[in-house]
CSV table of C-alpha atoms in Angstrom, one decimal:
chain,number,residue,atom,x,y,z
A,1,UNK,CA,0.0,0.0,0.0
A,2,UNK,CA,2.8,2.4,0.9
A,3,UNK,CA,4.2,1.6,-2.8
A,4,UNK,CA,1.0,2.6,-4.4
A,5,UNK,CA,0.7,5.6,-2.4
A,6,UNK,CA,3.8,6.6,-3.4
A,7,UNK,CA,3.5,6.1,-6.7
A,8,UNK,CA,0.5,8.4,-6.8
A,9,UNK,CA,2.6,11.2,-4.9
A,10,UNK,CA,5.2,11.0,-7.2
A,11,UNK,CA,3.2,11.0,-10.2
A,12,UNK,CA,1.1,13.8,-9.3
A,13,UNK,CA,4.0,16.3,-8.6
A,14,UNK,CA,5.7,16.0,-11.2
A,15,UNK,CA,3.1,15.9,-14.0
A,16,UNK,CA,2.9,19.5,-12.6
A,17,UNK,CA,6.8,20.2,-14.0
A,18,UNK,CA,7.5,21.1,-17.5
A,19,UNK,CA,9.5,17.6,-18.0
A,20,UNK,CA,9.5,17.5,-21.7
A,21,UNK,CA,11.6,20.1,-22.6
A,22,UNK,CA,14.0,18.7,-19.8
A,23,UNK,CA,14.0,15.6,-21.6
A,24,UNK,CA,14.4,17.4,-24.8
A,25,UNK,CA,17.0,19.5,-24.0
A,26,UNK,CA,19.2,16.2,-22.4
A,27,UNK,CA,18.9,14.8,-26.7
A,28,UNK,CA,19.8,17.8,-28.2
A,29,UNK,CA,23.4,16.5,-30.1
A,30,UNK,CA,26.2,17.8,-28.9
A,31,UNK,CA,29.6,17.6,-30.6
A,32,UNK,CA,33.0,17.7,-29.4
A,33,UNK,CA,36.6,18.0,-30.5
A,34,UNK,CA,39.5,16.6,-29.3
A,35,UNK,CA,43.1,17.8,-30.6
A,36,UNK,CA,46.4,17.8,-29.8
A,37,UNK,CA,49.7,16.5,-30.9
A,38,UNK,CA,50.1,13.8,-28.4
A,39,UNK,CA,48.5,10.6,-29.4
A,40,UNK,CA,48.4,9.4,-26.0
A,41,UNK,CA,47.2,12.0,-24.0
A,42,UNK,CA,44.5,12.8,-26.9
A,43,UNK,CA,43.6,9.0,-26.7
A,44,UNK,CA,43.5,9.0,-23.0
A,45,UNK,CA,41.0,12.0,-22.6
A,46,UNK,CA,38.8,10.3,-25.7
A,47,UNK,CA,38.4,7.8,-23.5
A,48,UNK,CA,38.1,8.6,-20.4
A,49,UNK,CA,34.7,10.8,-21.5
A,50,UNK,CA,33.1,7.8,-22.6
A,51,UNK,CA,34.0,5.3,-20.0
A,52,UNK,CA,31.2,4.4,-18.4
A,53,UNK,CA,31.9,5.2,-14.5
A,54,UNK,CA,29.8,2.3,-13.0
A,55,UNK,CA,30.5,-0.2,-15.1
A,56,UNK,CA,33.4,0.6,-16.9
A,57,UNK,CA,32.4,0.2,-20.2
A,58,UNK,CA,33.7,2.3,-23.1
A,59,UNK,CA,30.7,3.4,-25.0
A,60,UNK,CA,31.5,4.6,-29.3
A,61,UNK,CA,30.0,8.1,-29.3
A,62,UNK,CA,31.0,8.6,-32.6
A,63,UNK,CA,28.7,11.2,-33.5
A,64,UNK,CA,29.8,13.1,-29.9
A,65,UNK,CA,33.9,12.6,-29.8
A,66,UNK,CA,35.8,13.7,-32.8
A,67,UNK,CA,39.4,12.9,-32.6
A,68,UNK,CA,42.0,15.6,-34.9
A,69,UNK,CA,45.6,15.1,-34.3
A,70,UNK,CA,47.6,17.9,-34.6
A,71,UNK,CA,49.2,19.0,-37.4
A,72,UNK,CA,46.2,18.5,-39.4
A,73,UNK,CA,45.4,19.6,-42.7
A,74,UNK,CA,43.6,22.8,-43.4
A,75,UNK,CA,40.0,21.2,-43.2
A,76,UNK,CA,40.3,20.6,-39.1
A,77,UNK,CA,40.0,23.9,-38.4
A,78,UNK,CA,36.9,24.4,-40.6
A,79,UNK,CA,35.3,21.1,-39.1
A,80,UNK,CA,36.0,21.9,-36.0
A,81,UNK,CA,34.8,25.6,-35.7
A,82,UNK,CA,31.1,24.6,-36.0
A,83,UNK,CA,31.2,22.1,-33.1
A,84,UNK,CA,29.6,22.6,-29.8
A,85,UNK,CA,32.8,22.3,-27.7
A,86,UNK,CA,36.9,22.2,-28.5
A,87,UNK,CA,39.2,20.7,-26.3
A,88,UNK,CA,43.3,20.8,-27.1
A,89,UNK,CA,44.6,18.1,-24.5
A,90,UNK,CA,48.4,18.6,-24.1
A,91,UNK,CA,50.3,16.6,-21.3
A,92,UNK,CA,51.6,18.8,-18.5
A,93,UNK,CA,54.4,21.2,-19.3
A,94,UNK,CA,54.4,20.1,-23.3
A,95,UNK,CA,51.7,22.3,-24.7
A,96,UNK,CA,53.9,23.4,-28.0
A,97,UNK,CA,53.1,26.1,-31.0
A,98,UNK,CA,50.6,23.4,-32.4
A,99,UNK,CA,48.3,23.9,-29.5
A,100,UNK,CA,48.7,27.2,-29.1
A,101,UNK,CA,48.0,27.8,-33.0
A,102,UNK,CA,45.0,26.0,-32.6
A,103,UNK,CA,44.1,27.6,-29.9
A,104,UNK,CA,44.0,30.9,-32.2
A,105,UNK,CA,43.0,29.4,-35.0
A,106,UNK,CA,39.9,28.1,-33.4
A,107,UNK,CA,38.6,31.6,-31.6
A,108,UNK,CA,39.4,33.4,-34.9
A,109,UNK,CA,37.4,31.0,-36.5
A,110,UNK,CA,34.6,30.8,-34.2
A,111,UNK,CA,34.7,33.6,-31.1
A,112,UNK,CA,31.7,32.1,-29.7
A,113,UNK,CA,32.9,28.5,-30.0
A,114,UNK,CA,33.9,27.4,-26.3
A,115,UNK,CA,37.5,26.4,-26.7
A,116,UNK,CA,39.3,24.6,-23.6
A,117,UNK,CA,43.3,24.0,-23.2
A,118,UNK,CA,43.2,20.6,-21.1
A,119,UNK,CA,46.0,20.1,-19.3
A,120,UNK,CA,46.6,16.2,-18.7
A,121,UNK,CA,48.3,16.4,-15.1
A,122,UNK,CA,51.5,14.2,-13.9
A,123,UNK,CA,50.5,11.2,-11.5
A,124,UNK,CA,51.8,13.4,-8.4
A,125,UNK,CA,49.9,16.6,-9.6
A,126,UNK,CA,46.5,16.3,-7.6
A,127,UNK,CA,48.0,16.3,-4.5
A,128,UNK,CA,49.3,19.7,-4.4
A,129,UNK,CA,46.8,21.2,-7.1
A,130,UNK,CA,44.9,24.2,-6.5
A,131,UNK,CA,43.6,26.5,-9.5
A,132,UNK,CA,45.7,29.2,-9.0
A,133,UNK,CA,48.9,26.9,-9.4
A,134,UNK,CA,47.8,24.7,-12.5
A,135,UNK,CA,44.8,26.6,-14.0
A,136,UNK,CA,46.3,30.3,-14.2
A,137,UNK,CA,45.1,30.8,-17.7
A,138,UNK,CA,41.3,30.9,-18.1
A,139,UNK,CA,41.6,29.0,-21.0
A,140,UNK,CA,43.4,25.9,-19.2
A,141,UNK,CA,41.9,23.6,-17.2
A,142,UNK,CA,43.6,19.9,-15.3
A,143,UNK,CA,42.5,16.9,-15.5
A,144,UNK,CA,44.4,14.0,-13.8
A,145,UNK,CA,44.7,10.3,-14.9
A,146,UNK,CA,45.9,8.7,-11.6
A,147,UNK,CA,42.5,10.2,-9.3
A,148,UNK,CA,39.0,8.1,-9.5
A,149,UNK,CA,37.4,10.7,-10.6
A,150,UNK,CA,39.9,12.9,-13.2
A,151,UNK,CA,37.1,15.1,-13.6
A,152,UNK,CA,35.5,16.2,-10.8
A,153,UNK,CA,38.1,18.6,-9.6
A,154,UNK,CA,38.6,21.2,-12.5
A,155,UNK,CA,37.2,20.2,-15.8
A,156,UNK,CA,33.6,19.6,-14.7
A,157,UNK,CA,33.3,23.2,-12.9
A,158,UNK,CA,34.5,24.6,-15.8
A,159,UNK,CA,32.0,23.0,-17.9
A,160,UNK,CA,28.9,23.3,-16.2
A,161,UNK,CA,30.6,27.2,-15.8
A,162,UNK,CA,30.6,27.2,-19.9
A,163,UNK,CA,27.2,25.7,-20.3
A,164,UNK,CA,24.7,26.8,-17.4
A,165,UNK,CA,21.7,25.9,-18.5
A,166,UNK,CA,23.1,22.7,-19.9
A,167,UNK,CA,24.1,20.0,-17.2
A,168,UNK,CA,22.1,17.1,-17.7
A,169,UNK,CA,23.3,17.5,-21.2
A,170,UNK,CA,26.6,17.2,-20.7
A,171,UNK,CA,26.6,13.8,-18.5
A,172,UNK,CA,23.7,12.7,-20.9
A,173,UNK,CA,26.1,12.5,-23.9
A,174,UNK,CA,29.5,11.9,-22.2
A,175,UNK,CA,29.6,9.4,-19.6
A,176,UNK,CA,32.8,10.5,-17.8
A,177,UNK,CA,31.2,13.4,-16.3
A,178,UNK,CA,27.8,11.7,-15.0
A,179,UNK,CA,29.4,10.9,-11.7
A,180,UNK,CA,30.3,14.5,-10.9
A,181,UNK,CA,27.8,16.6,-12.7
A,182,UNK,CA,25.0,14.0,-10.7
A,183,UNK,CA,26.6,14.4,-7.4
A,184,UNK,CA,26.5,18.4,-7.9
A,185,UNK,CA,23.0,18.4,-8.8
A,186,UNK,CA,22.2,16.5,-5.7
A,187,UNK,CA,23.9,18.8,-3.8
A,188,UNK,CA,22.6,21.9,-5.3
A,189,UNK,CA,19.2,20.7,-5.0
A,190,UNK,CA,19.5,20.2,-1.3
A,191,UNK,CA,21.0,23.4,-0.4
A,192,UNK,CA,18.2,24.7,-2.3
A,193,UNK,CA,15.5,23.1,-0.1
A,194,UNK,CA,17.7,23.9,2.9
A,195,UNK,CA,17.1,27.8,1.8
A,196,UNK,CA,14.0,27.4,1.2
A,197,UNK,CA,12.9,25.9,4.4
A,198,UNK,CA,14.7,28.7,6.0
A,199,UNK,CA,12.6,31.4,4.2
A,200,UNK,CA,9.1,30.0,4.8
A,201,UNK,CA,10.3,29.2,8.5
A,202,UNK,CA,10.9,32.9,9.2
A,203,UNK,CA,7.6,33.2,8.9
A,204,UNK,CA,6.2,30.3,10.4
A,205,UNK,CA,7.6,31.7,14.0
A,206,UNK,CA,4.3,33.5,14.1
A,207,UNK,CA,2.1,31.1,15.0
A,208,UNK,CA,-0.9,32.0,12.7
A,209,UNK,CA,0.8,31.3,9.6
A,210,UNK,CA,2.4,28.2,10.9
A,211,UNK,CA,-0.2,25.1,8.8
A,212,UNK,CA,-0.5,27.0,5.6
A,213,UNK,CA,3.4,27.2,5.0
A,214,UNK,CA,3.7,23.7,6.2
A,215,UNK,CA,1.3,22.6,3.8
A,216,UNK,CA,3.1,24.8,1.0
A,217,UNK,CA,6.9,23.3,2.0
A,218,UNK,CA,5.8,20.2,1.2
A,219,UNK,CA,5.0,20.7,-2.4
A,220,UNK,CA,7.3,22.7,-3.1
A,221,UNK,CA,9.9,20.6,-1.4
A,222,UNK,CA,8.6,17.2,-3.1
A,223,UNK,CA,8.3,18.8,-6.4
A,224,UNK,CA,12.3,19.9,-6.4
A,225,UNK,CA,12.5,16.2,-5.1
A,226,UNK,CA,11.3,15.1,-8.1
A,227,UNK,CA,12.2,17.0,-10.4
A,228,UNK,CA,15.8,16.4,-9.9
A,229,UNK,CA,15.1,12.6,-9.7
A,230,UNK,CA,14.1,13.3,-13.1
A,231,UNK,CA,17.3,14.9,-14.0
A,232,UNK,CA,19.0,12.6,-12.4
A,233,UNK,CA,17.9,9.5,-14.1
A,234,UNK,CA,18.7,11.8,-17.8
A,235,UNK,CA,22.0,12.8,-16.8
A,236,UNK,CA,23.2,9.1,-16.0
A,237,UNK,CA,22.4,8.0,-19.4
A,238,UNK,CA,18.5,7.2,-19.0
A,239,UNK,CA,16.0,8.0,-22.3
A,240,UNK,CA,13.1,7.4,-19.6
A,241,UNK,CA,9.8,8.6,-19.7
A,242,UNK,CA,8.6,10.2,-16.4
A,243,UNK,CA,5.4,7.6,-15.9
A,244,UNK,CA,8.2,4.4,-16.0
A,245,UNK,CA,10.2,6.6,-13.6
A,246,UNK,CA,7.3,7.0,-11.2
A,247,UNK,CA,6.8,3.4,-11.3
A,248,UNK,CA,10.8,2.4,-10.3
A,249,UNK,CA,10.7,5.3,-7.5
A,250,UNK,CA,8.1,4.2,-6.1
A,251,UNK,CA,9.6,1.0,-5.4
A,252,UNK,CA,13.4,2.6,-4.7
A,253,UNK,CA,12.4,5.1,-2.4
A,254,UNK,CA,10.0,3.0,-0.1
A,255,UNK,CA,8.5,5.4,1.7
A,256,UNK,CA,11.1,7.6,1.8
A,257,UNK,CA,8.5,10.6,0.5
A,258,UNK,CA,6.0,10.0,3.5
A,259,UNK,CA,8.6,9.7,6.1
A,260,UNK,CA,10.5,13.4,5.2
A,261,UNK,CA,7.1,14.7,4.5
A,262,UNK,CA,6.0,13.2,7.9
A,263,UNK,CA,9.2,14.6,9.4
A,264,UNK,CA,9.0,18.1,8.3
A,265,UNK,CA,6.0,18.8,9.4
A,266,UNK,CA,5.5,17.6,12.5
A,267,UNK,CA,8.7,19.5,13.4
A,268,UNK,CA,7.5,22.7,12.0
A,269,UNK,CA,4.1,22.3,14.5
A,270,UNK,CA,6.9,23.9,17.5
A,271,UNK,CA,7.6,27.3,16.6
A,272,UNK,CA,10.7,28.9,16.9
A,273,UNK,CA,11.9,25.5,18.3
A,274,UNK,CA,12.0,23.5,15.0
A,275,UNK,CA,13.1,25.7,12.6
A,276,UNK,CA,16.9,24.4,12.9
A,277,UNK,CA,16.1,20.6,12.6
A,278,UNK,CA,13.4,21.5,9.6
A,279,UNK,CA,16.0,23.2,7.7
A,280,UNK,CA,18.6,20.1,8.5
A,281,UNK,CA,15.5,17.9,7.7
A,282,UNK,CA,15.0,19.4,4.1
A,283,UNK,CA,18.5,19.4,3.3
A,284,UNK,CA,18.8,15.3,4.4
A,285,UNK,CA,15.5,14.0,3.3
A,286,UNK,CA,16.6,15.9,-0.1
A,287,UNK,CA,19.9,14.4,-0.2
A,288,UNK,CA,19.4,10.9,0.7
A,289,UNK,CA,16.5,10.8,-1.9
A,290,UNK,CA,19.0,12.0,-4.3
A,291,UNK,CA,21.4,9.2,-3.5
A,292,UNK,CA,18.9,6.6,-3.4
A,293,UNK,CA,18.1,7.8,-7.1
A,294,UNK,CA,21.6,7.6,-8.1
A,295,UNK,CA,22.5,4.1,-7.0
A,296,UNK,CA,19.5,3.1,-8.7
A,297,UNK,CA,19.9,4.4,-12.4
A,298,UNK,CA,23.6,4.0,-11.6
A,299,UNK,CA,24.8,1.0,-9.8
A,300,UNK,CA,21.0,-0.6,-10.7
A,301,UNK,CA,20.6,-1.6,-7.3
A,302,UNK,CA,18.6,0.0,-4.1
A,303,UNK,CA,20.1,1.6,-1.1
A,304,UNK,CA,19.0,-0.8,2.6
A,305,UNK,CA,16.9,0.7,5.1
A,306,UNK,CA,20.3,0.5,7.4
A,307,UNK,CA,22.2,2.7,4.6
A,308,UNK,CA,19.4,5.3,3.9
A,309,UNK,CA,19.3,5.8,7.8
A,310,UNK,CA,23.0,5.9,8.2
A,311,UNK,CA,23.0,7.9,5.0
A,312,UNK,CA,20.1,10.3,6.2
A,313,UNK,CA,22.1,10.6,9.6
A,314,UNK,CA,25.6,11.7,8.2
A,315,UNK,CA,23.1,14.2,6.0
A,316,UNK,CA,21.5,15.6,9.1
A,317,UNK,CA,25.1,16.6,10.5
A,318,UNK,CA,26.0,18.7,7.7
A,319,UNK,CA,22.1,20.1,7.1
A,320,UNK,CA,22.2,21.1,11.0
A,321,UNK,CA,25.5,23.4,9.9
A,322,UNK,CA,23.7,24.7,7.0
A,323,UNK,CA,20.7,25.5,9.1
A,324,UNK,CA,23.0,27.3,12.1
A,325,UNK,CA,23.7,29.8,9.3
A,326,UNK,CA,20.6,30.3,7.5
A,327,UNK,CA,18.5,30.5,10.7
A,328,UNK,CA,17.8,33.2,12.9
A,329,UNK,CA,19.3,34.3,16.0
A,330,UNK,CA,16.5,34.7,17.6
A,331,UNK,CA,12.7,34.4,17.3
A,332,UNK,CA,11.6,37.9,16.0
A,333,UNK,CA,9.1,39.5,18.1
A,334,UNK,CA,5.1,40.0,16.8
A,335,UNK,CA,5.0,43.6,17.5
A,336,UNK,CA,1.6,46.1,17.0
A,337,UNK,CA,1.1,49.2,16.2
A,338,UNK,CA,1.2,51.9,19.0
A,339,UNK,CA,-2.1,53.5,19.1
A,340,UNK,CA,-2.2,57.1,21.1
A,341,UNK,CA,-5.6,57.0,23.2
A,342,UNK,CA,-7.4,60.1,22.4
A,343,UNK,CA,-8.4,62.6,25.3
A,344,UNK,CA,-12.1,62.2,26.7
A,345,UNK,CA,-14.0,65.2,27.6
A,346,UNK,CA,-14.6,65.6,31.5
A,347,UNK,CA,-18.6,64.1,32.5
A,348,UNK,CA,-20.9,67.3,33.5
A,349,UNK,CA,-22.3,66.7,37.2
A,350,UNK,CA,-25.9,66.8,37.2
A,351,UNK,CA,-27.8,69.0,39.6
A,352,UNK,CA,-29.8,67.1,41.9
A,353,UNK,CA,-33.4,68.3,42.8
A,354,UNK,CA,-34.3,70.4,45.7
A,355,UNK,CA,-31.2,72.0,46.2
A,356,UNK,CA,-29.0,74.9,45.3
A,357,UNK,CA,-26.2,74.8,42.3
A,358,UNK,CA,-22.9,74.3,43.8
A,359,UNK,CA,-19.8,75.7,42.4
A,360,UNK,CA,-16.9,73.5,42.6
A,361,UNK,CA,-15.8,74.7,46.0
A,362,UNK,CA,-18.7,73.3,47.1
A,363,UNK,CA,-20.4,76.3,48.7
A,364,UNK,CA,-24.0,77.5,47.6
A,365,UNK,CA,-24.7,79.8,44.5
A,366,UNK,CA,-26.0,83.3,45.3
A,367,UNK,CA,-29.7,83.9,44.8
């Protein structure tokens, strides 16, 4: 029953999101050159953007990687210049006047085309790397062979930096980057909830407002939820429509919707005494979803109940830091307007009958 109520959660939020052009946007083809005059190290980068990082699997691409070796003839430039991306991958501390006249060639060519200089690191480099030692031209960015992840560190920031509106793109059509550009998005997307539980809970320290922005959190919370599920299945390689991905969430997830739902707002019923653990509870809920979501389309296997608690409680430490700086100080005081109480004319003393007036000294009026 929890599965099917799920299911109907998950559906119904994000039929409300415009997921099409999401989807569309992820298929758009995207082309990129590779040149240099080292085989190796141009062969090397090829193909570690199309190694698949869970299962190691070199996938073709060929109508995404384009390999020029440098020098080539005078069509490479031409060819080139219309593509989506150009990367010329030297090895560290051998970039020679081929790549650098390519370099030229290329903006001259192109101005608009994004062109990268990618430095392919020594097996000691990442260890002392930092962007200002390695990366001090724009243009340059290190990658590095010997690390897990050769990516993550500078070529994927500069990426996403190069094409903002373009992420699940990228790790859609070169699976060397899904690992990193998914792990960002789940981390974006939960410091977004985090910020946006602290907003609404501003306002919900005053108790009258309190059920209506509870009620609001949660579909606005569940709704980033999904969404970047969505984004996350797209990014790590999925051409899924959003009803089958309702179907397998419902199943991966458990009820891990009811329980952060559940969560949130029953801490947000104690004013000015929740706020802290509902933003740490946003960021968590948010962030172990996200995980769950990308063991599933990426490993193709479900997180325990032990891990997503264990998971959810590591979370919790790092949304409770988030939520010590986003939250208030203090719980702001419900203050009304001063109103000045207007003067009130003095009560006329009525005369009673049978005897004289009396002046205010209290002796009689003369006849």
């Amino acid at each position: 029953m929890s599965s099917l109520t799920n299911l109907e959660h998950i559906w119904s939020t994000i039929t409300e999101v415009d997921v099409q052009s999401i989807r569309e946007q992820a298929q758009i083809p995207f082309q990129v050159a590779l040149l240099g005059s080292d085989a190796d190290a141009v062969h090397w980068l090829h193909d570690a953007l199309r190694t698949d990082p869970f299962e190691n699997v070199l996938y073709p691409l060929p109508q995404t990687l384009w390999v020029y070796h440098l020098p080539g003839d005078e069509h490479v430039i031409e060819s080139t210049a219309g593509f989506d991306l150009a990367l010329i991958v030297f090895k560290e501390g051998e970039q020679n006047d081929l790549e650098r006249q390519a370099f030229a060639d290329l903006r001259i060519a192109n101005p608009h085309l994004p062109v990268l200089l990618v430095q392919v690191a020594g097996a000691d480099a990442l260890q002392s790397y930092s962007p200002a030692r390695y990366d001090v031209n724009p243009a340059v960015v290190s990658v590095f062979p010997t690390d897990a992840d050769p990516f993550t560190h500078a070529l994927v920031p500069r990426l996403l930096a190069l094409f903002p509106e373009q992420h699940v793109m990228l790790a859609h059509h070169l699976p060397g980057l899904r690992h990193a550009v998914a792990q960002r998005l789940i981390k974006e997307t939960s410091i977004a909830n985090a910020g946006y539980s602290a907003s609404t809970g501003i306002a919900e320290l005053v108790p009258v407002l309190l059920i209506p922005l509870n009620v609001a959190d949660v579909v606005v919370l569940s709704k980033n939820q999904a969404l970047m599920s969505y984004k996350l299945a797209l990014a790590l390689g999925k051409d899924i429509a959003v009803q089958e991905m309702a179907v397998e969430l419902a199943g991966v997830l458990g009820t891990g919707f009811v329980w952060r739902e559940l969560a949130h707002f029953l801490v947000g019923l104690a004013p000015g005494i929740g706020l802290v653990p509902k933003i740490a509870i946003a960021y968590a809920g948010t962030f172990v979803i996200g995980q769950a979501v990308y063991v599933w389309y990426g490993h193709k296997r479900k997180l325990t109940p032990q891990q997503m608690k264990q998971m959810f409680a590591e979370a919790m430490t790092e949304g409770r830091a988030r939520a010590a700086a986003l939250a208030p100080k203090r719980r702001p005081k419900l203050r009304l307007p001063s109103v000045s109480r207007p003067a009130l004319p003095r009560p006329r003393l009525r005369r009673k009958a049978g005897k004289p007036e009396e002046q205010e000294t209290g002796k009689p009026v003369d006849q």
